[in-house]
């Protein structure tokens, strides 16, 4: 969604310096304490440091404004690595991948599928077999044909990975029922599944389903981590890159197979894209203020109103996927007790989070799925803020003693745990601190510890002893949900096969051939997950924040909220803001 330009309230007053990490948080934390994590991001633009210092810190070169045919994009990190099947690319590296590679289909922010490299397709009546008809004349940037054999090679890796080489499969691809793909001729691919797969076509537009040259997909894990070895067929090609510093892309002059939905054919309007790593949120905001960047990614939410007042374009697209919240490992104490899980769910005041940490662009969660998911229903009645009920649940669970610090105890053990705010979501640190305060009122001791992207997977996502893990996960079709919550998939809730109802519902979601019938099963699954407090929703997920110069237009966002710059122009560049077909695009890529 786009924030309109107009009057906006002034941000809060200056706050004290942030505390050292880790930060234990008890019942006495205040709003001022929470906003410390935002630093200068909580201030108006006038309080930001000099933008020249920002670019000096980023080792930027040249004038303060980029030429009209170049775009400078400031990003907090590119530390997730360049192995395409790693889910970390969704937040940071995906901004680069979207320009380097193509997909078989384009899936927009409403889940609508339109042709791309697959210009048409046939679907069997039971949705177990699909025939893809490929566009003619498409090549990877090394000259290799993007033909049926290349597509089969990519499909096999997405579905199965290369376990012997340490290459993971794409997590949300329907790989469990994938029976294989074959090239019928140079431009025709047949794909078979052992069960109905309504999610197959939409998932071809997912960020992990990147079309890479056959040579790229067969490289070793170490070689794949070098972006220079990842050869795509997209509108830009790699010029240079340096770890933790930058990625520079240049226009591919012979590109001529963009999806029609972008509104531009032929080569990209922009000649050059530079993604510059600048970890400090405040410095990225400062550079944007001084027009020393065209796009600054994920500045703090509290500064957005000031940018709107100054005439900048603010894009805060919501993707199709899960709401921001916690997935619970039910085999880790104290979360192995449903009463404790429910108490935590009811002890979180989501309205206070929205008022304190975020802005009007953030909305309350209504389920564990984003409201943009077509099958999502409003189940907010299953996770109300009800501290009295939460306290009774904890009493019933036996947490009735009190420590010297006033926290609940049971059998001499204090009710306590640590939250590790996700580095993929701006505002996660102050939000975690506020949740710590809220749960502290119930007598739960919660500490927060900030860690970076490089350490997050090992410390939280892949750590079997960490009971709560934040979710900032997109998908393009709800049928893929079963692949992450069951024992055959990622076993999010550490249930194994113990919850037969969950396994049955998930299996029916994945294997139902009728969309209307599937929608009803997805709703049953959602209710079960929320009733058992396997997932604790917080708010609608706005994971990506783009502060853009008002001169930039022609950007299209896909289902996972990642922009394409193929049709993007800056004032006076390209064909005066027009695509090669003469149409004019607005900031969302729609015809004006």
Coordinates of C-alpha atoms in Angstrom, one line a residue:
X1 CA 0.0 0.0 0.0
X2 CA 1.1 3.6 -0.6
X3 CA 1.0 6.3 2.0
X4 CA -0.6 9.5 0.5
X5 CA 1.4 12.7 0.8
X6 CA -0.2 15.1 3.3
X7 CA -0.1 16.5 6.8
X8 CA 1.0 14.0 9.5
X9 CA 1.6 14.3 13.2
X10 CA 5.0 15.1 14.5
X11 CA 6.9 12.2 16.0
X12 CA 7.7 11.7 19.7
X13 CA 10.2 13.6 21.7
X14 CA 13.9 12.6 21.8
X15 CA 14.7 9.6 23.9
X16 CA 17.6 8.2 25.9
X17 CA 20.4 6.1 24.4
X18 CA 19.6 2.4 23.9
X19 CA 20.6 -0.1 26.6
X20 CA 23.1 -2.8 26.1
X21 CA 22.0 -6.3 25.0
X22 CA 20.8 -8.7 26.3
X23 CA 18.0 -6.7 28.0
X24 CA 16.0 -8.3 30.8
X25 CA 12.6 -6.7 31.0
X26 CA 10.3 -6.7 33.9
X27 CA 7.0 -5.2 34.9
X28 CA 8.2 -1.6 35.2
X29 CA 9.2 -1.0 31.5
X30 CA 7.8 2.3 30.1
X31 CA 7.1 3.6 26.6
X32 CA 10.2 5.7 26.7
X33 CA 12.2 2.6 27.5
X34 CA 10.6 0.9 24.5
X35 CA 11.4 3.6 22.1
X36 CA 15.1 3.6 23.0
X37 CA 15.4 0.7 20.5
X38 CA 14.2 3.1 17.8
X39 CA 17.0 5.6 18.4
X40 CA 16.7 8.6 16.1
X41 CA 14.2 6.8 14.0
X42 CA 11.6 8.0 16.6
X43 CA 12.4 11.6 15.7
X44 CA 11.4 13.9 12.9
X45 CA 13.6 14.4 9.9
X46 CA 15.3 17.5 11.4
X47 CA 16.8 15.4 14.1
X48 CA 18.5 13.0 11.7
X49 CA 22.3 13.2 11.3
X50 CA 23.9 14.8 8.3
X51 CA 23.3 12.7 5.2
X52 CA 26.8 13.2 3.9
X53 CA 28.0 11.3 6.9
X54 CA 25.6 8.5 6.0
X55 CA 27.1 8.0 2.5
X56 CA 30.6 8.4 3.8
X57 CA 29.9 5.6 6.2
X58 CA 28.6 3.5 3.3
X59 CA 31.7 4.4 1.2
X60 CA 29.4 5.9 -1.4
X61 CA 31.0 7.7 -4.3
X62 CA 29.9 10.4 -6.8
X63 CA 27.5 13.3 -6.4
X64 CA 24.7 13.5 -3.9
X65 CA 22.1 12.7 -6.5
X66 CA 22.3 9.7 -8.9
X67 CA 21.8 10.2 -12.6
X68 CA 18.3 9.9 -14.0
X69 CA 19.0 6.5 -15.5
X70 CA 20.5 5.0 -12.3
X71 CA 19.0 4.0 -9.1
X72 CA 20.6 3.8 -5.7
X73 CA 19.0 1.5 -3.1
X74 CA 20.2 1.6 0.5
X75 CA 19.7 -1.7 2.4
X76 CA 20.5 -2.8 5.9
X77 CA 22.3 -6.0 5.0
X78 CA 22.8 -8.7 2.4
X79 CA 24.0 -11.3 4.9
X80 CA 21.6 -14.1 4.1
X81 CA 23.8 -15.4 1.3
X82 CA 23.1 -16.2 -2.3
X83 CA 22.0 -19.8 -2.3
X84 CA 18.6 -19.5 -3.9
X85 CA 16.7 -22.0 -1.8
X86 CA 17.5 -20.3 1.5
X87 CA 14.4 -18.6 2.9
X88 CA 16.5 -15.6 4.1
X89 CA 16.4 -14.1 0.6
X90 CA 12.8 -13.1 1.1
X91 CA 13.6 -9.9 3.1
X92 CA 16.9 -8.6 1.7
X93 CA 18.5 -10.5 -1.1
X94 CA 15.1 -10.9 -2.9
X95 CA 15.3 -7.2 -3.8
X96 CA 18.4 -8.1 -5.9
X97 CA 17.1 -11.5 -7.1
X98 CA 13.9 -9.9 -8.5
X99 CA 16.0 -7.9 -11.0
X100 CA 18.5 -10.7 -12.0
X101 CA 16.0 -13.5 -12.6
X102 CA 12.7 -14.4 -14.1
X103 CA 9.9 -16.7 -13.0
X104 CA 7.6 -19.0 -14.9
X105 CA 4.5 -17.0 -13.9
X106 CA 3.9 -13.6 -12.2
X107 CA 1.7 -13.7 -9.1
X108 CA 0.5 -10.3 -7.9
X109 CA -0.3 -9.0 -4.5
X110 CA -3.9 -10.5 -4.7
X111 CA -2.6 -13.9 -5.8
X112 CA -3.6 -13.5 -9.4
X113 CA -1.5 -15.5 -11.8
X114 CA -0.5 -14.1 -15.2
X115 CA 2.0 -15.4 -17.9
X116 CA 5.7 -14.8 -17.8
X117 CA 8.2 -17.4 -19.1
X118 CA 5.3 -19.8 -19.2
X119 CA 3.1 -18.0 -21.7
X120 CA 0.2 -20.6 -21.2
X121 CA -0.5 -23.8 -19.4
X122 CA -3.0 -26.8 -19.4
X123 CA -4.3 -28.3 -16.1
X124 CA -5.7 -31.8 -15.7
X125 CA -9.2 -32.0 -14.2
X126 CA -7.8 -33.5 -11.0
X127 CA -4.9 -30.9 -10.8
X128 CA -2.3 -33.6 -10.7
X129 CA -0.8 -32.9 -14.1
X130 CA 0.3 -29.5 -15.6
X131 CA 1.6 -28.7 -19.1
X132 CA 3.6 -25.5 -19.4
X133 CA 4.1 -23.9 -22.8
X134 CA 7.2 -21.7 -22.7
X135 CA 7.9 -18.4 -24.4
X136 CA 10.2 -18.8 -27.4
X137 CA 13.7 -17.1 -27.7
X138 CA 14.4 -16.6 -24.0
X139 CA 18.0 -17.0 -22.9
X140 CA 20.0 -16.7 -19.7
X141 CA 22.6 -13.9 -19.6
X142 CA 25.4 -16.4 -20.5
X143 CA 23.6 -17.2 -23.8
X144 CA 22.2 -20.6 -22.7
X145 CA 18.6 -21.2 -23.8
X146 CA 15.9 -21.0 -21.2
X147 CA 14.2 -24.1 -22.7
X148 CA 12.2 -27.1 -21.4
X149 CA 15.3 -28.9 -20.2
X150 CA 16.4 -25.8 -18.2
X151 CA 12.9 -25.6 -16.6
X152 CA 13.0 -29.3 -15.7
X153 CA 16.4 -28.8 -14.0
X154 CA 15.0 -26.0 -11.9
X155 CA 11.8 -27.8 -11.0
X156 CA 13.7 -30.8 -9.7
X157 CA 15.9 -28.6 -7.5
X158 CA 12.9 -26.6 -6.1
X159 CA 11.0 -29.8 -5.3
X160 CA 13.8 -32.1 -4.0
X161 CA 16.9 -30.0 -3.5
X162 CA 20.3 -31.7 -3.8
X163 CA 20.7 -33.1 -0.3
X164 CA 24.1 -34.7 -1.0
X165 CA 25.4 -31.3 -1.9
X166 CA 23.8 -29.5 1.0
X167 CA 21.3 -27.7 -1.3
X168 CA 17.9 -27.4 0.3
X169 CA 14.6 -27.7 -1.5
X170 CA 12.4 -24.6 -1.7
X171 CA 10.4 -24.8 1.5
X172 CA 7.0 -23.8 0.2
X173 CA 7.2 -25.7 -3.2
X174 CA 4.8 -28.7 -3.1
X175 CA 7.6 -31.1 -3.2
X176 CA 6.1 -33.9 -1.1
X177 CA 3.7 -34.9 -3.9
X178 CA 6.0 -33.9 -6.8
X179 CA 6.3 -36.9 -9.1
X180 CA 8.6 -35.3 -11.6
X181 CA 8.8 -33.2 -14.8
X182 CA 9.8 -34.0 -18.3
X183 CA 10.5 -32.0 -21.5
X184 CA 8.1 -33.0 -24.2
X185 CA 9.9 -30.7 -26.7
X186 CA 12.0 -27.6 -26.5
X187 CA 9.2 -25.4 -25.3
X188 CA 6.8 -27.8 -23.5
X189 CA 7.2 -29.2 -20.0
X190 CA 4.9 -31.7 -18.3
X191 CA 4.8 -31.8 -14.5
X192 CA 3.1 -34.5 -12.5
X193 CA 2.1 -34.8 -8.8
X194 CA 0.8 -37.8 -6.9
X195 CA -2.0 -35.8 -5.4
X196 CA -4.0 -32.7 -6.4
X197 CA -1.7 -29.6 -6.3
X198 CA -3.8 -26.4 -6.5
X199 CA -0.8 -24.5 -5.1
X200 CA 1.6 -25.5 -7.9
X201 CA 0.9 -22.7 -10.4
X202 CA 0.8 -19.8 -7.9
X203 CA 3.9 -21.0 -6.2
X204 CA 5.8 -20.7 -9.5
X205 CA 5.7 -16.9 -8.8
X206 CA 7.2 -17.4 -5.3
X207 CA 10.5 -15.7 -4.5
X208 CA 12.3 -19.0 -4.1
X209 CA 11.3 -20.3 -7.6
X210 CA 14.0 -18.4 -9.4
X211 CA 14.9 -19.6 -12.9
X212 CA 18.7 -20.1 -13.1
X213 CA 20.9 -21.5 -15.8
X214 CA 21.4 -25.3 -15.6
X215 CA 25.0 -24.8 -14.9
X216 CA 24.1 -22.6 -11.9
X217 CA 21.8 -25.1 -10.3
X218 CA 24.3 -27.9 -10.5
X219 CA 27.1 -25.9 -8.8
X220 CA 28.4 -26.8 -5.3
X221 CA 27.0 -25.1 -2.2
X222 CA 30.2 -23.1 -1.9
X223 CA 30.1 -22.0 -5.5
X224 CA 26.4 -21.0 -5.3
X225 CA 27.3 -18.6 -2.4
X226 CA 29.1 -16.5 -5.0
X227 CA 26.6 -14.3 -6.7
X228 CA 28.8 -14.2 -9.8
X229 CA 27.9 -17.9 -10.4
X230 CA 24.2 -17.3 -10.3
X231 CA 23.2 -16.8 -13.9
X232 CA 19.6 -15.6 -14.5
X233 CA 17.5 -14.4 -17.4
X234 CA 16.3 -11.2 -15.9
X235 CA 16.3 -7.6 -17.1
X236 CA 19.6 -6.8 -15.3
X237 CA 22.9 -8.6 -15.0
X238 CA 25.6 -8.5 -12.3
X239 CA 28.3 -5.9 -12.7
X240 CA 30.1 -6.2 -9.4
X241 CA 29.5 -7.3 -5.8
X242 CA 31.3 -7.3 -2.5
X243 CA 30.1 -9.1 0.6
X244 CA 28.5 -6.7 3.2
X245 CA 29.2 -3.8 0.9
X246 CA 27.3 -3.6 -2.4
X247 CA 25.7 -5.3 -5.4
X248 CA 25.8 -3.4 -8.7
X249 CA 23.6 -4.4 -11.6
X250 CA 23.5 -3.1 -15.2
X251 CA 20.8 -3.3 -17.8
X252 CA 20.6 -6.3 -20.1
X253 CA 20.2 -4.7 -23.5
X254 CA 18.6 -7.7 -25.3
X255 CA 16.0 -8.5 -22.6
X256 CA 12.6 -8.7 -24.2
X257 CA 10.3 -11.2 -22.3
X258 CA 9.0 -9.2 -19.3
X259 CA 5.6 -10.3 -18.0
X260 CA 2.9 -8.1 -19.6
X261 CA 1.6 -7.0 -16.2
X262 CA 4.7 -4.8 -15.7
X263 CA 3.5 -2.6 -18.6
X264 CA 6.8 -2.4 -20.4
X265 CA 8.4 -4.5 -23.1
X266 CA 12.1 -4.6 -24.2
X267 CA 15.0 -3.6 -22.0
X268 CA 14.7 -1.9 -18.7
X269 CA 14.4 1.9 -18.6
X270 CA 17.1 2.3 -15.9
X271 CA 20.7 1.6 -16.9
X272 CA 22.1 0.8 -13.5
X273 CA 21.0 -0.3 -10.1
X274 CA 23.2 -0.2 -7.0
X275 CA 22.3 -1.9 -3.8
X276 CA 24.4 -0.3 -1.1
X277 CA 24.7 -1.9 2.4
X278 CA 24.2 0.6 5.2
X279 CA 23.3 -1.2 8.5
X280 CA 22.3 1.9 10.5
X281 CA 18.6 2.6 10.2
X282 CA 19.0 6.3 11.0
X283 CA 21.8 6.8 8.4
X284 CA 19.6 5.2 5.7
X285 CA 16.9 7.7 6.6
X286 CA 19.3 10.5 6.6
X287 CA 20.6 9.7 3.2
X288 CA 17.0 9.5 1.9
X289 CA 16.3 13.0 3.4
X290 CA 19.3 14.4 1.6
X291 CA 18.3 12.8 -1.7
X292 CA 21.5 10.7 -1.7
X293 CA 19.5 7.6 -2.3
X294 CA 16.5 6.8 -4.5
X295 CA 15.2 4.0 -2.2
X296 CA 16.0 3.5 1.5
X297 CA 14.8 0.2 2.8
X298 CA 13.3 -0.5 6.2
X299 CA 13.8 2.7 8.1
X300 CA 12.1 2.9 11.4
X301 CA 8.3 3.2 11.3
X302 CA 8.3 6.2 13.7
X303 CA 10.0 8.4 11.1
X304 CA 7.6 7.7 8.2
X305 CA 5.2 10.5 9.0
X306 CA 8.0 13.1 8.7
X307 CA 9.0 11.7 5.3
X308 CA 5.4 11.9 4.1
X309 CA 5.3 15.5 5.2
X310 CA 8.4 16.2 3.1
X311 CA 6.8 14.7 0.0
X312 CA 8.5 11.4 -0.2
X313 CA 6.7 8.3 -1.4
X314 CA 6.3 5.6 1.3
X315 CA 5.5 2.1 0.1
X316 CA 4.6 -0.4 2.8
X317 CA 3.2 -3.4 0.8
X318 CA 1.7 -6.3 2.7
X319 CA 2.4 -9.7 1.3
X320 CA 0.4 -12.9 1.1
X321 CA 1.5 -15.1 3.9
X322 CA 1.4 -15.5 7.7
X323 CA 0.8 -12.6 10.1
X324 CA 3.7 -11.5 12.2
X325 CA 3.6 -13.6 15.4
X326 CA 5.2 -16.4 17.2
X327 CA 5.2 -20.1 16.2
X328 CA 5.4 -22.2 19.4
X329 CA 7.5 -25.3 19.8
X330 CA 5.2 -27.3 22.0
X331 CA 7.9 -29.7 23.2
X332 CA 9.8 -26.9 25.0
X333 CA 8.8 -26.0 28.6
X334 CA 6.8 -24.1 29.6
X335 CA 5.1 -24.0 26.2
X336 CA 4.3 -27.7 26.4
X337 CA 1.2 -26.7 28.5
X338 CA -1.7 -25.4 26.4
X339 CA -2.8 -23.2 29.3
X340 CA 0.5 -21.4 29.3
X341 CA 0.3 -20.9 25.6
X342 CA -3.2 -19.5 25.8
X343 CA -2.2 -17.3 28.7
X344 CA 0.6 -15.7 26.7
X345 CA -1.7 -15.3 23.8
X346 CA -4.3 -13.4 26.0
X347 CA -1.7 -11.5 27.9
X348 CA -0.5 -9.5 24.8
X349 CA -2.2 -6.2 24.2
X350 CA -2.0 -5.8 20.4
X351 CA -3.7 -2.4 20.3
X352 CA -1.0 -1.1 22.7
X353 CA 1.7 -2.4 20.3
X354 CA 0.1 -0.7 17.3
X355 CA -0.2 2.6 19.2
X356 CA 3.3 2.5 20.7
X357 CA 5.6 0.9 18.1
X358 CA 4.0 1.3 14.7
X359 CA 2.0 3.8 12.7
X360 CA -1.4 3.8 11.0
X361 CA -0.1 1.6 8.2
X362 CA 0.0 -1.4 10.6
X363 CA -3.2 -3.3 11.4
X364 CA -4.2 -5.9 14.0
X365 CA -3.9 -9.5 13.1
X366 CA -7.2 -11.3 12.5
X367 CA -5.9 -14.8 12.2
X368 CA -2.5 -16.5 11.8
X369 CA -2.9 -15.8 8.0
X370 CA -2.7 -12.3 6.5
X371 CA -6.1 -10.8 5.7
X372 CA -5.0 -10.6 2.1
X373 CA -5.0 -14.4 1.9
X374 CA -8.2 -15.2 0.0
X375 CA -9.1 -18.1 2.3
X376 CA -8.4 -16.2 5.5
X377 CA -11.4 -15.6 7.9
X378 CA -11.5 -13.3 10.9
X379 CA -10.7 -15.3 14.1
X380 CA -9.5 -12.5 16.3
X381 CA -12.1 -13.7 18.9
X382 CA -9.8 -16.7 19.5
X383 CA -6.9 -14.6 20.8
X384 CA -8.4 -11.6 22.7
X385 CA -6.4 -9.4 25.1
X386 CA -7.8 -10.7 28.4
X387 CA -5.3 -10.4 31.2
X388 CA -7.7 -11.7 33.8
X389 CA -8.3 -14.9 31.9
X390 CA -4.6 -15.2 31.3
X391 CA -3.9 -15.0 35.0
X392 CA -6.5 -17.7 35.8
X393 CA -4.9 -20.0 33.2
X394 CA -1.5 -19.6 34.7
X395 CA -3.0 -20.3 38.2
X396 CA -4.7 -23.4 36.8
X397 CA -1.4 -24.5 35.3
X398 CA 0.2 -24.4 38.7
X399 CA 2.3 -21.2 38.4
X400 CA 1.0 -19.8 41.7
X401 CA 4.2 -19.1 43.6
X402 CA 6.2 -15.9 43.5
X403 CA 9.9 -15.2 43.4
X404 CA 11.6 -12.3 45.3
X405 CA 11.3 -10.2 42.1
X406 CA 7.5 -10.9 41.9
X407 CA 7.6 -13.4 39.0
X408 CA 5.5 -16.6 39.0
X409 CA 7.1 -19.8 40.1
X410 CA 6.2 -23.5 40.1
X411 CA 8.1 -26.1 42.0
X412 CA 10.9 -23.7 42.6
X413 CA 11.2 -22.8 38.9
X414 CA 10.6 -19.3 37.7
X415 CA 8.3 -18.7 34.7
X416 CA 10.7 -17.1 32.3
X417 CA 12.1 -17.2 28.8
X418 CA 14.0 -15.1 26.3
X419 CA 12.7 -13.4 23.1
X420 CA 15.1 -12.8 20.2
X421 CA 13.6 -10.1 18.0
X422 CA 13.7 -11.0 14.3
X423 CA 16.3 -9.0 12.3
X424 CA 13.9 -9.2 9.3
X425 CA 11.3 -6.9 10.7
X426 CA 11.8 -3.2 11.5
X427 CA 10.3 -2.4 14.9
X428 CA 10.8 -5.9 16.2
X429 CA 13.1 -4.9 19.1
X430 CA 10.7 -2.3 20.7
X431 CA 7.8 -4.6 20.1
X432 CA 9.5 -7.4 21.9
X433 CA 10.3 -5.1 24.8
X434 CA 6.6 -4.0 25.0
X435 CA 5.5 -7.7 25.0
X436 CA 8.0 -8.3 27.8
X437 CA 6.4 -5.5 29.8
X438 CA 2.9 -6.8 29.1
X439 CA 3.7 -10.4 30.1
X440 CA 5.7 -9.0 33.1
X441 CA 2.4 -7.7 34.5
X442 CA 1.2 -11.4 34.5
X443 CA 4.3 -12.4 36.4
X444 CA 6.2 -13.8 33.5
X445 CA 9.9 -12.8 33.3
X446 CA 10.9 -12.2 29.7
X447 CA 14.3 -11.0 28.5
X448 CA 15.0 -9.7 25.0
X449 CA 18.3 -10.1 23.1
X450 CA 19.0 -8.6 19.8
X451 CA 21.0 -10.7 17.3
X452 CA 21.9 -10.2 13.6
X453 CA 20.8 -12.0 10.5
X454 CA 23.9 -14.2 10.4
X455 CA 23.2 -15.6 13.9
X456 CA 19.4 -15.7 13.8
X457 CA 18.8 -19.0 12.2
X458 CA 21.1 -20.9 14.5
X459 CA 20.0 -19.2 17.6
X460 CA 16.2 -19.2 17.0
X461 CA 14.8 -20.8 13.8
X462 CA 17.0 -24.0 13.9
X463 CA 17.4 -24.1 17.7
X464 CA 15.2 -26.9 19.1
X465 CA 15.4 -25.4 22.6
X466 CA 14.0 -22.0 21.6
X467 CA 10.3 -22.2 22.4
X468 CA 9.1 -19.0 20.6
X469 CA 10.3 -18.0 17.1
X470 CA 9.0 -15.0 15.3
X471 CA 7.4 -15.6 11.9
X472 CA 7.8 -13.2 9.0
X473 CA 7.0 -15.7 6.3
X474 CA 5.3 -15.2 2.9
X475 CA 3.7 -17.6 0.5
X476 CA 1.7 -17.2 -2.6
X477 CA -1.0 -19.9 -2.0
X478 CA -2.4 -21.2 1.2
X479 CA -2.1 -24.7 0.0
X480 CA 1.5 -24.6 0.9
X481 CA 0.8 -24.1 4.6
X482 CA 0.7 -27.8 5.2
X483 CA 4.3 -28.1 4.1
X484 CA 5.6 -26.1 7.1
X485 CA 3.5 -27.3 10.0
X486 CA 3.5 -31.1 9.6
X487 CA 6.2 -33.7 10.4
X488 CA 6.7 -34.3 6.7
X489 CA 7.6 -30.6 6.3
X490 CA 9.2 -28.2 8.7
X491 CA 7.2 -29.3 11.8
X492 CA 6.9 -25.7 13.0
X493 CA 5.1 -26.6 16.3
X494 CA 7.4 -29.6 17.1
X495 CA 4.3 -31.9 17.3
X496 CA 5.6 -34.7 15.1
X497 CA 2.6 -36.9 14.4
X498 CA 1.0 -36.4 17.9
X499 CA -1.8 -34.1 16.8
X500 CA -3.8 -36.3 14.4
X501 CA -6.4 -33.6 13.7
X502 CA -3.7 -31.1 12.6
X503 CA -2.1 -33.7 10.4
X504 CA -5.5 -34.7 8.9
X505 CA -6.5 -31.0 8.2
X506 CA -3.1 -30.2 6.7
X507 CA -3.2 -33.2 4.5
X508 CA -6.6 -32.3 3.2
X509 CA -5.4 -28.7 2.5
X510 CA -2.6 -30.0 0.5
X511 CA -4.5 -32.7 -1.4
X512 CA -7.9 -31.1 -2.1
X513 CA -8.7 -30.5 -5.8
X514 CA -11.6 -28.1 -5.3
X515 CA -10.8 -24.5 -4.2
X516 CA -14.1 -23.9 -2.5
X517 CA -13.8 -27.2 -0.5
X518 CA -10.2 -26.3 0.3
X519 CA -11.1 -22.9 1.7
X520 CA -13.4 -24.5 4.2
X521 CA -10.6 -26.9 5.3
X522 CA -8.1 -24.0 5.6
X523 CA -10.6 -22.3 7.9
X524 CA -10.9 -25.4 10.1
X525 CA -7.1 -25.6 10.2
X526 CA -6.8 -22.0 11.2
X527 CA -9.3 -22.4 14.0
X528 CA -7.5 -25.5 15.4
X529 CA -4.1 -23.8 15.3
X530 CA -5.4 -20.7 17.1
X531 CA -7.5 -22.7 19.7
X532 CA -4.4 -24.8 20.6
X533 CA -2.3 -21.6 20.6
X534 CA 0.3 -23.2 18.4
X535 CA 0.7 -19.8 16.8
X536 CA 0.4 -16.5 18.6
X537 CA -0.6 -13.7 16.2
X538 CA 0.6 -10.1 16.7
X539 CA -0.2 -7.8 13.8
X540 CA -0.6 -7.8 10.0
X541 CA 2.9 -8.2 8.6
X542 CA 4.5 -5.1 7.0
X543 CA 7.9 -6.5 6.6
X544 CA 9.2 -4.2 3.9
X545 CA 9.3 -0.4 4.1
X546 CA 10.4 1.6 1.1
X547 CA 11.2 5.3 1.4
X548 CA 11.4 6.5 -2.2
X549 CA 12.2 9.7 -4.0
X550 CA 9.0 11.2 -5.5
X551 CA 10.8 11.2 -8.9
X552 CA 10.6 7.4 -9.0
X553 CA 7.7 5.6 -10.7
X554 CA 6.7 2.6 -12.6
X555 CA 7.4 0.0 -9.8
X556 CA 5.4 -3.2 -9.6
X557 CA 5.1 -5.3 -6.5
X558 CA 4.5 -9.1 -6.5
X559 CA 2.7 -11.4 -4.1
X560 CA 5.5 -11.4 -1.6
X561 CA 5.9 -7.6 -1.7
X562 CA 9.1 -7.4 -3.6
X563 CA 9.4 -4.7 -6.3
X564 CA 10.4 -5.0 -9.9
X565 CA 12.4 -2.2 -11.4
X566 CA 12.2 -3.3 -15.0
X567 CA 9.6 -0.6 -15.8
X568 CA 10.8 1.9 -13.2
X569 CA 11.8 5.4 -14.3
X570 CA 13.0 8.6 -12.6
X571 CA 11.7 11.9 -13.8
X572 CA 13.2 12.7 -17.2
X573 CA 14.6 9.2 -17.7
X574 CA 13.7 6.6 -20.3
X575 CA 10.8 7.7 -22.3
X576 CA 9.7 10.4 -19.9
X577 CA 8.2 7.9 -17.5
X578 CA 6.6 5.8 -20.2
X579 CA 7.1 2.2 -20.9
X580 CA 8.3 1.0 -24.3
X581 CA 4.7 0.5 -25.3
X582 CA 3.8 4.1 -24.6
X583 CA 1.8 3.4 -21.4
X584 CA 2.3 5.3 -18.3
X585 CA 2.6 3.5 -14.9
X586 CA 1.9 4.8 -11.4
X587 CA 3.9 3.8 -8.4
X588 CA 2.2 0.4 -8.2
X589 CA 2.7 -0.5 -11.9
X590 CA -1.0 0.0 -12.7
X591 CA -2.0 1.9 -15.8
X592 CA -2.7 5.6 -15.0

